[in-house]
Amino acid sequence: MKWLPSCSVSRYSQILMAGAAPSLSSPLSFSTAPRHNLQSQLSLSKTSFCNFLYLKRGLSLYSPFLTRHPKTGFFYRRKGTKPNSILSPNSLKTAEYEFSDGGAELELRLPLSGQTVHSSRDLFVDVHESSLTIRVQATGSFTTLMEIANLYGTIKPSETIWYIDEDQLVVNLKKHDSDLKWPDIMENWESLSTGAITLLKGTSVYIVGDSTDINHEVAKELSVGLKYTPLSTSELLETYVQRTIDSWVIREGPDSVAEAESAVLESLSSHVRAVVATLGGKQGAARGHDKWRHLHAGFTVWLSRSQALDEASAKDEALREKQEGSQAYSNADVVVKLGGWEPEHARLAAQACLSALKQLILTDKKLPGKKSLYIRLGCRGDWPNIKPPGWDPSSGEDHQSLAQQVV
């Protein structure tokens, strides 16, 4: 039986585990705002350990069609194009808009040409920390002009100002995090790709999980979005030994392949701006708890196949895996749950990875610097509690961590 695309996303980190429970209304909390559109396709649930997103089967995909104006720097939608990408839970029902990031404040300009607006009373602007809805009243009823269920970041609704400037509606929004640069008003593939380049600061990304093929496909999409170098440990190993991984496993066993991949990961640990697809199955080094020393050099994403039939079961499954820690994959910084898989939906999974990585880094903006420090000190296996220079992991000595000293 052919699986239709289904994806559930769970994000967590040891940093999150140590602090208060985060939410969708801000990078550090878990309360959810109502989702105005795609409600039948998208549902959200929360846990004290992770932010869990479950996408039901049958979600269709489109391209974002956003362009940056060469002079103003605004993002706008080309006329005659399709609505906003359903890759993110947003619905844009207007021909075009302009957006700019002014630091602490954002400006959205929405053309009102073709709309009968006599006064501000004909407009309805509903703003929450992570969502925005704009409607216009016509013939006694309201028509939705724009509905964004997932803003790129979070804003302060009480400080939102809007007004009419000739034939445009201008909405000024105040950011919660003035340091976060918004590439676009909404979170989608284009904005996440652009924003992640800045947030990651060159730190590599490692894709782990049971399926080598899935790891490879998602890593390829991520490398395109991030403009990183795509690397595959299976391809590197096969090129070196001049035979396939399957024949190697048959001849020498999966442990031999895992050891060889571990050596490859060691050599790659000093690389930056790379997306590395690792081996899945028993032959993958990431299956062993003792093989994560060099994986911690980058941000790790676990692509986990889910056996759950509904959202509640999937959430329980994610929690159980995290709490038990029986699988070495639970060492990953980010988890993306897949209820089904088709190669053409690799970008959907890649977008989920970028969204989760963004949220992770926003909880601790020093994380990329800590990864860099970990590499410079020799990837000694002391992640995330990095020990001072000269620390010997075999000595058993417990020196004070340097992690909090990273700027």
Short mmCIF file of C-alpha atoms in Angstrom, two decimals:
data_model
loop_
_atom_site.label_atom_id
_atom_site.label_comp_id
_atom_site.label_asym_id
_atom_site.label_seq_id
_atom_site.Cartn_x
_atom_site.Cartn_y
_atom_site.Cartn_z
CA MET A 1 0.00 0.00 0.00
CA LYS A 2 1.40 3.39 -1.01
CA TRP A 3 1.90 5.92 1.79
CA LEU A 4 0.70 9.45 1.22
CA PRO A 5 2.79 12.28 2.68
CA SER A 6 2.45 12.73 6.39
CA CYS A 7 4.89 14.58 8.57
CA SER A 8 5.08 15.30 12.24
CA VAL A 9 7.75 17.48 13.74
CA SER A 10 9.13 17.46 17.23
CA ARG A 11 11.86 19.79 18.44
CA TYR A 12 13.88 19.53 21.57
CA SER A 13 17.31 20.10 23.00
CA GLN A 14 19.08 19.61 26.26
CA ILE A 15 18.92 23.40 26.64
CA LEU A 16 15.10 23.28 26.47
CA MET A 17 15.00 20.41 28.95
CA ALA A 18 16.84 22.55 31.51
CA GLY A 19 14.51 25.54 31.30
CA ALA A 20 10.88 26.45 31.31
CA ALA A 21 8.58 24.86 28.78
CA PRO A 22 8.43 26.82 25.51
CA SER A 23 5.33 27.75 23.24
CA LEU A 24 4.34 28.75 19.76
CA SER A 25 3.37 32.23 20.87
CA SER A 26 7.03 32.95 21.62
CA PRO A 27 10.29 31.08 21.15
CA LEU A 28 10.26 30.14 24.83
CA SER A 29 6.67 29.05 25.54
CA PHE A 30 4.25 26.38 24.43
CA SER A 31 0.82 28.01 24.33
CA THR A 32 -0.87 27.81 20.93
CA ALA A 33 -2.82 30.49 19.09
CA PRO A 34 -5.86 29.41 17.03
CA ARG A 35 -4.99 28.45 13.46
CA HIS A 36 -7.40 30.30 11.14
CA ASN A 37 -6.78 28.36 7.94
CA LEU A 38 -5.87 24.83 6.89
CA GLN A 39 -7.45 23.75 10.18
CA SER A 40 -8.54 20.45 8.69
CA GLN A 41 -4.99 19.75 7.53
CA LEU A 42 -2.88 21.12 10.37
CA SER A 43 -3.08 20.58 14.10
CA LEU A 44 -0.67 21.51 16.87
CA SER A 45 0.02 20.02 20.26
CA LYS A 46 2.53 20.74 23.03
CA THR A 47 4.62 18.91 25.56
CA SER A 48 6.98 20.01 28.30
CA PHE A 49 9.89 18.59 26.33
CA CYS A 50 9.27 19.47 22.72
CA ASN A 51 7.16 21.42 20.29
CA PHE A 52 5.25 18.85 18.27
CA LEU A 53 3.74 19.51 14.82
CA TYR A 54 1.59 16.95 13.05
CA LEU A 55 0.68 17.32 9.36
CA LYS A 56 -2.04 15.02 8.10
CA ARG A 57 -1.85 13.24 4.76
CA GLY A 58 -2.79 14.91 1.50
CA LEU A 59 -1.12 18.31 1.93
CA SER A 60 -0.36 19.83 -1.48
CA LEU A 61 2.77 21.83 -2.23
CA TYR A 62 3.36 25.06 -4.14
CA SER A 63 6.24 27.48 -4.58
CA PRO A 64 6.36 30.73 -2.59
CA PHE A 65 6.73 33.11 -5.58
CA LEU A 66 8.28 35.90 -3.51
CA THR A 67 10.72 38.42 -4.99
CA ARG A 68 12.90 41.04 -3.32
CA HIS A 69 12.68 44.50 -4.89
CA PRO A 70 16.22 45.50 -6.04
CA LYS A 71 15.90 49.10 -4.78
CA THR A 72 13.61 49.11 -1.76
CA GLY A 73 14.57 45.70 -0.41
CA PHE A 74 10.87 44.92 0.07
CA PHE A 75 9.56 41.43 -0.60
CA TYR A 76 6.57 41.39 -2.92
CA ARG A 77 4.41 38.84 -4.70
CA ARG A 78 4.49 38.91 -8.48
CA LYS A 79 1.07 39.54 -9.98
CA GLY A 80 -0.69 36.56 -11.48
CA THR A 81 1.09 33.98 -9.34
CA LYS A 82 -0.43 31.32 -7.12
CA PRO A 83 -1.23 31.91 -3.45
CA ASN A 84 1.39 31.59 -0.78
CA SER A 85 3.10 28.24 -0.28
CA ILE A 86 1.01 25.71 1.61
CA LEU A 87 4.34 24.39 2.87
CA SER A 88 3.66 26.75 5.77
CA PRO A 89 0.29 27.20 7.47
CA ASN A 90 -0.43 30.55 5.81
CA SER A 91 -3.08 31.72 3.39
CA LEU A 92 -2.46 34.86 1.36
CA LYS A 93 -5.49 36.08 -0.54
CA THR A 94 -4.09 39.26 -2.06
CA ALA A 95 -2.23 39.89 -5.32
CA GLU A 96 0.86 41.40 -3.74
CA TYR A 97 2.33 43.00 -0.65
CA GLU A 98 5.48 44.78 0.47
CA PHE A 99 7.43 43.99 3.61
CA SER A 100 10.47 45.51 5.28
CA ASP A 101 12.40 44.87 8.50
CA GLY A 102 13.51 48.06 10.23
CA GLY A 103 15.25 46.45 13.19
CA ALA A 104 12.92 46.59 16.16
CA GLU A 105 9.90 47.27 13.93
CA LEU A 106 8.38 45.68 10.84
CA GLU A 107 6.31 47.31 8.12
CA LEU A 108 3.73 45.56 5.96
CA ARG A 109 2.12 47.42 3.05
CA LEU A 110 -0.97 45.88 1.51
CA PRO A 111 -2.50 47.47 -1.64
CA LEU A 112 -6.21 48.26 -1.33
CA SER A 113 -6.80 49.00 -5.00
CA GLY A 114 -10.04 47.40 -6.13
CA GLN A 115 -11.41 47.45 -2.56
CA THR A 116 -14.11 49.85 -1.43
CA VAL A 117 -12.72 51.37 1.76
CA HIS A 118 -14.51 54.50 2.99
CA SER A 119 -12.88 54.65 6.42
CA SER A 120 -10.84 52.64 8.90
CA ARG A 121 -14.09 51.10 10.14
CA ASP A 122 -14.22 49.10 6.90
CA LEU A 123 -10.98 47.33 7.83
CA PHE A 124 -10.37 44.64 10.46
CA VAL A 125 -6.78 43.91 11.56
CA ASP A 126 -6.51 41.03 14.05
CA VAL A 127 -2.99 40.56 15.41
CA HIS A 128 -1.69 37.93 17.81
CA GLU A 129 1.89 37.15 18.81
CA SER A 130 2.36 34.71 15.92
CA SER A 131 -0.57 35.33 13.56
CA LEU A 132 -2.13 38.11 11.51
CA THR A 133 -5.52 38.45 9.80
CA ILE A 134 -6.65 41.39 7.64
CA ARG A 135 -10.25 41.70 6.42
CA VAL A 136 -12.20 44.37 4.55
CA GLN A 137 -15.93 45.01 4.85
CA ALA A 138 -17.89 45.00 1.61
CA THR A 139 -21.67 44.89 1.17
CA GLY A 140 -22.20 44.15 4.84
CA SER A 141 -19.76 41.22 5.11
CA PHE A 142 -16.03 40.91 5.65
CA THR A 143 -13.68 39.55 2.98
CA THR A 144 -10.28 38.21 4.04
CA LEU A 145 -7.39 39.98 2.30
CA MET A 146 -4.55 38.31 4.19
CA GLU A 147 -4.38 35.52 6.76
CA ILE A 148 -1.02 34.42 8.15
CA ALA A 149 -1.26 31.71 10.78
CA ASN A 150 2.49 31.49 11.33
CA LEU A 151 4.49 34.71 11.35
CA TYR A 152 8.25 34.36 10.91
CA GLY A 153 8.80 35.42 14.51
CA THR A 154 6.71 36.79 17.37
CA ILE A 155 5.43 40.34 17.77
CA LYS A 156 3.84 42.51 20.45
CA PRO A 157 0.13 42.76 19.52
CA SER A 158 -0.57 45.66 21.90
CA GLU A 159 2.02 47.83 20.11
CA THR A 160 0.71 47.23 16.59
CA ILE A 161 -0.24 50.36 14.65
CA TRP A 162 -2.06 50.43 11.31
CA TYR A 163 -3.31 53.19 9.05
CA ILE A 164 -4.34 53.90 5.45
CA ASP A 165 -1.79 55.61 3.23
CA GLU A 166 -3.53 56.58 -0.02
CA ASP A 167 -4.43 53.21 -1.60
CA GLN A 168 -2.39 51.06 0.82
CA LEU A 169 -2.95 49.61 4.26
CA VAL A 170 0.20 50.07 6.34
CA VAL A 171 0.70 47.82 9.38
CA ASN A 172 3.60 48.54 11.77
CA LEU A 173 4.54 45.64 14.03
CA LYS A 174 6.91 45.61 17.01
CA LYS A 175 9.16 42.54 17.37
CA HIS A 176 9.58 40.57 20.57
CA ASP A 177 13.19 39.90 19.56
CA SER A 178 14.69 42.98 17.92
CA ASP A 179 17.88 41.07 17.05
CA LEU A 180 16.05 38.52 14.89
CA LYS A 181 16.13 39.53 11.23
CA TRP A 182 12.87 38.73 9.41
CA PRO A 183 13.43 37.85 5.73
CA ASP A 184 9.65 37.87 5.21
CA ILE A 185 6.45 38.44 7.20
CA MET A 186 5.61 34.72 7.24
CA GLU A 187 7.49 31.51 7.90
CA ASN A 188 7.90 29.56 4.66
CA TRP A 189 10.66 27.78 2.76
CA GLU A 190 12.20 30.97 1.37
CA SER A 191 12.21 32.90 4.65
CA LEU A 192 13.45 29.93 6.68
CA SER A 193 16.27 29.23 4.21
CA THR A 194 17.39 32.86 4.26
CA GLY A 195 17.07 33.23 8.03
CA ALA A 196 18.78 29.94 8.86
CA ILE A 197 21.93 30.98 7.00
CA THR A 198 22.33 33.84 9.48
CA LEU A 199 21.30 31.88 12.57
CA LEU A 200 23.53 28.86 11.92
CA LYS A 201 26.64 31.03 11.43
CA GLY A 202 28.23 28.42 9.18
CA THR A 203 27.66 25.48 11.53
CA SER A 204 27.21 22.23 9.61
CA VAL A 205 24.05 20.11 9.80
CA TYR A 206 24.05 16.31 10.14
CA ILE A 207 21.01 14.26 9.11
CA VAL A 208 20.60 10.97 10.98
CA GLY A 209 17.91 8.30 11.01
CA ASP A 210 17.12 4.74 10.03
CA SER A 211 16.80 5.36 6.27
CA THR A 212 19.91 6.23 4.25
CA ASP A 213 17.74 7.26 1.28
CA ILE A 214 15.54 9.62 3.31
CA ASN A 215 18.59 11.14 5.00
CA HIS A 216 20.13 11.74 1.58
CA GLU A 217 17.01 13.31 0.00
CA VAL A 218 16.32 15.70 2.87
CA ALA A 219 20.00 16.66 3.17
CA LYS A 220 20.05 17.49 -0.53
CA GLU A 221 17.09 19.86 -0.15
CA LEU A 222 18.61 21.47 2.94
CA SER A 223 21.92 22.06 1.18
CA VAL A 224 20.11 23.90 -1.62
CA GLY A 225 18.16 26.10 0.79
CA LEU A 226 21.17 26.89 2.99
CA LYS A 227 23.65 27.12 0.08
CA TYR A 228 25.76 24.58 1.97
CA THR A 229 27.93 21.83 0.50
CA PRO A 230 25.98 18.55 0.25
CA LEU A 231 27.92 15.55 1.55
CA SER A 232 26.91 11.91 1.87
CA THR A 233 28.89 9.46 3.99
CA SER A 234 27.56 6.55 1.93
CA GLU A 235 28.88 8.11 -1.30
CA LEU A 236 32.22 8.95 0.32
CA LEU A 237 32.65 5.42 1.62
CA GLU A 238 31.60 3.73 -1.62
CA THR A 239 34.00 5.92 -3.60
CA TYR A 240 36.84 5.04 -1.23
CA VAL A 241 36.34 1.26 -1.11
CA GLN A 242 35.05 0.93 -4.69
CA ARG A 243 32.03 -1.16 -3.73
CA THR A 244 28.50 -0.64 -2.50
CA ILE A 245 27.55 -0.38 1.15
CA ASP A 246 25.28 -3.43 0.79
CA SER A 247 28.09 -5.62 -0.53
CA TRP A 248 30.39 -4.31 2.20
CA VAL A 249 27.84 -5.26 4.86
CA ILE A 250 27.46 -8.75 3.40
CA ARG A 251 31.20 -9.26 3.24
CA GLU A 252 32.39 -7.70 6.51
CA GLY A 253 29.27 -6.97 8.55
CA PRO A 254 27.52 -3.73 9.62
CA ASP A 255 29.97 -3.01 12.46
CA SER A 256 32.82 -2.66 9.98
CA VAL A 257 30.85 -0.10 7.97
CA ALA A 258 29.86 1.80 11.13
CA GLU A 259 33.50 2.06 12.20
CA ALA A 260 34.48 3.34 8.76
CA GLU A 261 31.68 5.92 8.78
CA SER A 262 32.78 7.04 12.23
CA ALA A 263 36.23 7.76 10.80
CA VAL A 264 34.63 9.75 7.97
CA LEU A 265 32.58 11.76 10.48
CA GLU A 266 35.76 12.55 12.38
CA SER A 267 37.34 13.99 9.24
CA LEU A 268 34.19 15.99 8.47
CA SER A 269 33.82 17.38 11.98
CA SER A 270 36.11 20.32 11.23
CA HIS A 271 34.15 21.26 8.08
CA VAL A 272 31.74 24.20 8.06
CA ARG A 273 28.76 25.03 5.84
CA ALA A 274 28.02 21.42 4.97
CA VAL A 275 24.88 19.29 5.18
CA VAL A 276 25.95 15.70 5.83
CA ALA A 277 23.63 12.77 5.11
CA THR A 278 24.63 9.79 7.25
CA LEU A 279 24.01 6.08 6.88
CA GLY A 280 20.83 4.59 8.29
CA GLY A 281 20.21 1.12 9.67
CA LYS A 282 22.56 -1.05 11.67
CA GLN A 283 25.54 -0.03 9.54
CA GLY A 284 25.11 3.65 10.49
CA ALA A 285 27.52 5.07 13.07
CA ALA A 286 24.73 7.22 14.55
CA ARG A 287 23.01 4.06 15.82
CA GLY A 288 25.72 3.71 18.49
CA HIS A 289 25.84 5.92 21.60
CA ASP A 290 29.64 5.74 21.49
CA LYS A 291 29.80 7.16 17.95
CA TRP A 292 28.34 10.63 18.61
CA ARG A 293 31.57 12.36 19.61
CA HIS A 294 32.06 13.97 16.19
CA LEU A 295 28.38 14.29 15.28
CA HIS A 296 28.05 16.89 18.03
CA ALA A 297 30.29 19.17 15.93
CA GLY A 298 27.20 20.24 14.00
CA PHE A 299 23.47 20.52 14.52
CA THR A 300 21.98 17.04 14.29
CA VAL A 301 18.51 16.31 12.90
CA TRP A 302 16.88 12.94 13.52
CA LEU A 303 14.39 11.91 10.81
CA SER A 304 12.25 9.44 12.72
CA ARG A 305 9.57 7.23 11.17
CA SER A 306 6.40 7.25 13.25
CA GLN A 307 4.08 4.28 13.76
CA ALA A 308 1.39 6.49 15.28
CA LEU A 309 -2.06 6.62 13.68
CA ASP A 310 -3.07 9.96 15.18
CA GLU A 311 -1.58 13.11 16.70
CA ALA A 312 -1.97 12.09 20.35
CA SER A 313 -0.24 8.75 19.77
CA ALA A 314 2.54 10.45 17.84
CA LYS A 315 3.12 12.90 20.69
CA ASP A 316 3.29 10.03 23.19
CA GLU A 317 5.73 8.23 20.93
CA ALA A 318 8.03 11.26 20.71
CA LEU A 319 7.97 11.76 24.47
CA ARG A 320 8.65 8.11 25.16
CA GLU A 321 11.64 8.04 22.82
CA LYS A 322 13.10 11.16 24.40
CA GLN A 323 12.59 10.07 27.98
CA GLU A 324 13.85 6.52 27.48
CA GLY A 325 16.90 7.55 25.45
CA SER A 326 17.27 3.93 24.40
CA GLN A 327 18.14 4.90 20.84
CA ALA A 328 21.34 6.81 20.18
CA TYR A 329 19.36 9.02 17.78
CA SER A 330 17.81 10.63 20.86
CA ASN A 331 21.11 12.54 21.20
CA ALA A 332 20.02 14.68 18.23
CA ASP A 333 19.36 18.39 18.64
CA VAL A 334 16.21 18.28 16.51
CA VAL A 335 13.68 15.54 15.74
CA VAL A 336 11.42 15.45 12.68
CA LYS A 337 8.73 12.77 12.81
CA LEU A 338 7.62 11.21 9.51
CA GLY A 339 4.31 9.36 9.40
CA GLY A 340 4.91 8.43 5.77
CA TRP A 341 7.38 9.16 3.02
CA GLU A 342 7.51 10.01 -0.68
CA PRO A 343 10.72 11.42 -2.26
CA GLU A 344 8.84 14.37 -3.75
CA HIS A 345 8.05 15.60 -0.25
CA ALA A 346 11.67 15.95 0.79
CA ARG A 347 11.35 19.74 0.78
CA LEU A 348 8.42 19.58 3.20
CA ALA A 349 10.58 17.59 5.62
CA ALA A 350 13.53 19.94 5.00
CA GLN A 351 11.32 22.96 5.80
CA ALA A 352 10.28 21.28 9.06
CA CYS A 353 13.98 20.83 9.87
CA LEU A 354 14.72 24.51 9.28
CA SER A 355 11.75 25.60 11.37
CA ALA A 356 12.85 23.38 14.25
CA LEU A 357 16.49 24.54 14.00
CA LYS A 358 15.35 28.17 14.05
CA GLN A 359 13.34 27.62 17.22
CA LEU A 360 16.21 25.72 18.82
CA ILE A 361 18.76 28.47 18.18
CA LEU A 362 16.37 31.19 19.32
CA THR A 363 16.19 29.49 22.73
CA ASP A 364 19.98 29.90 23.03
CA LYS A 365 21.66 32.13 20.47
CA LYS A 366 25.07 31.06 21.76
CA LEU A 367 24.60 27.51 20.46
CA PRO A 368 26.48 28.04 17.13
CA GLY A 369 29.37 29.56 19.11
CA LYS A 370 29.38 26.58 21.48
CA LYS A 371 29.52 24.23 18.51
CA SER A 372 32.51 26.17 17.17
CA LEU A 373 34.25 26.00 20.56
CA TYR A 374 33.55 22.27 20.76
CA ILE A 375 35.29 21.79 17.39
CA ARG A 376 38.27 23.98 18.31
CA LEU A 377 38.84 21.97 21.50
CA GLY A 378 38.99 18.73 19.52
CA CYS A 379 35.45 17.26 19.67
CA ARG A 380 36.33 15.39 22.87
CA GLY A 381 32.80 14.16 23.52
CA ASP A 382 32.02 16.68 26.28
CA TRP A 383 28.99 18.19 24.52
CA PRO A 384 27.03 20.10 25.78
CA ASN A 385 29.08 20.66 28.97
CA ILE A 386 32.31 21.76 27.32
CA LYS A 387 35.34 21.37 29.59
CA PRO A 388 38.41 23.66 29.69
CA PRO A 389 41.40 23.21 27.35
CA GLY A 390 43.56 20.26 28.28
CA TRP A 391 40.67 18.21 29.67
CA ASP A 392 41.23 14.49 29.16
CA PRO A 393 37.95 12.55 28.70
CA SER A 394 39.67 9.39 29.97
CA SER A 395 40.75 11.03 33.24
CA GLY A 396 37.25 11.18 34.71
CA GLU A 397 37.97 14.65 36.13
CA ASP A 398 35.00 17.02 36.20
CA HIS A 399 36.20 20.57 35.58
CA GLN A 400 33.81 23.51 35.34
CA SER A 401 32.13 23.84 31.96
CA LEU A 402 33.24 26.57 29.55
CA ALA A 403 29.89 26.58 27.74
CA GLN A 404 28.52 29.63 29.56
CA GLN A 405 31.61 31.65 28.64
CA VAL A 406 30.94 31.49 24.90
CA VAL A 407 29.88 34.81 23.40
#
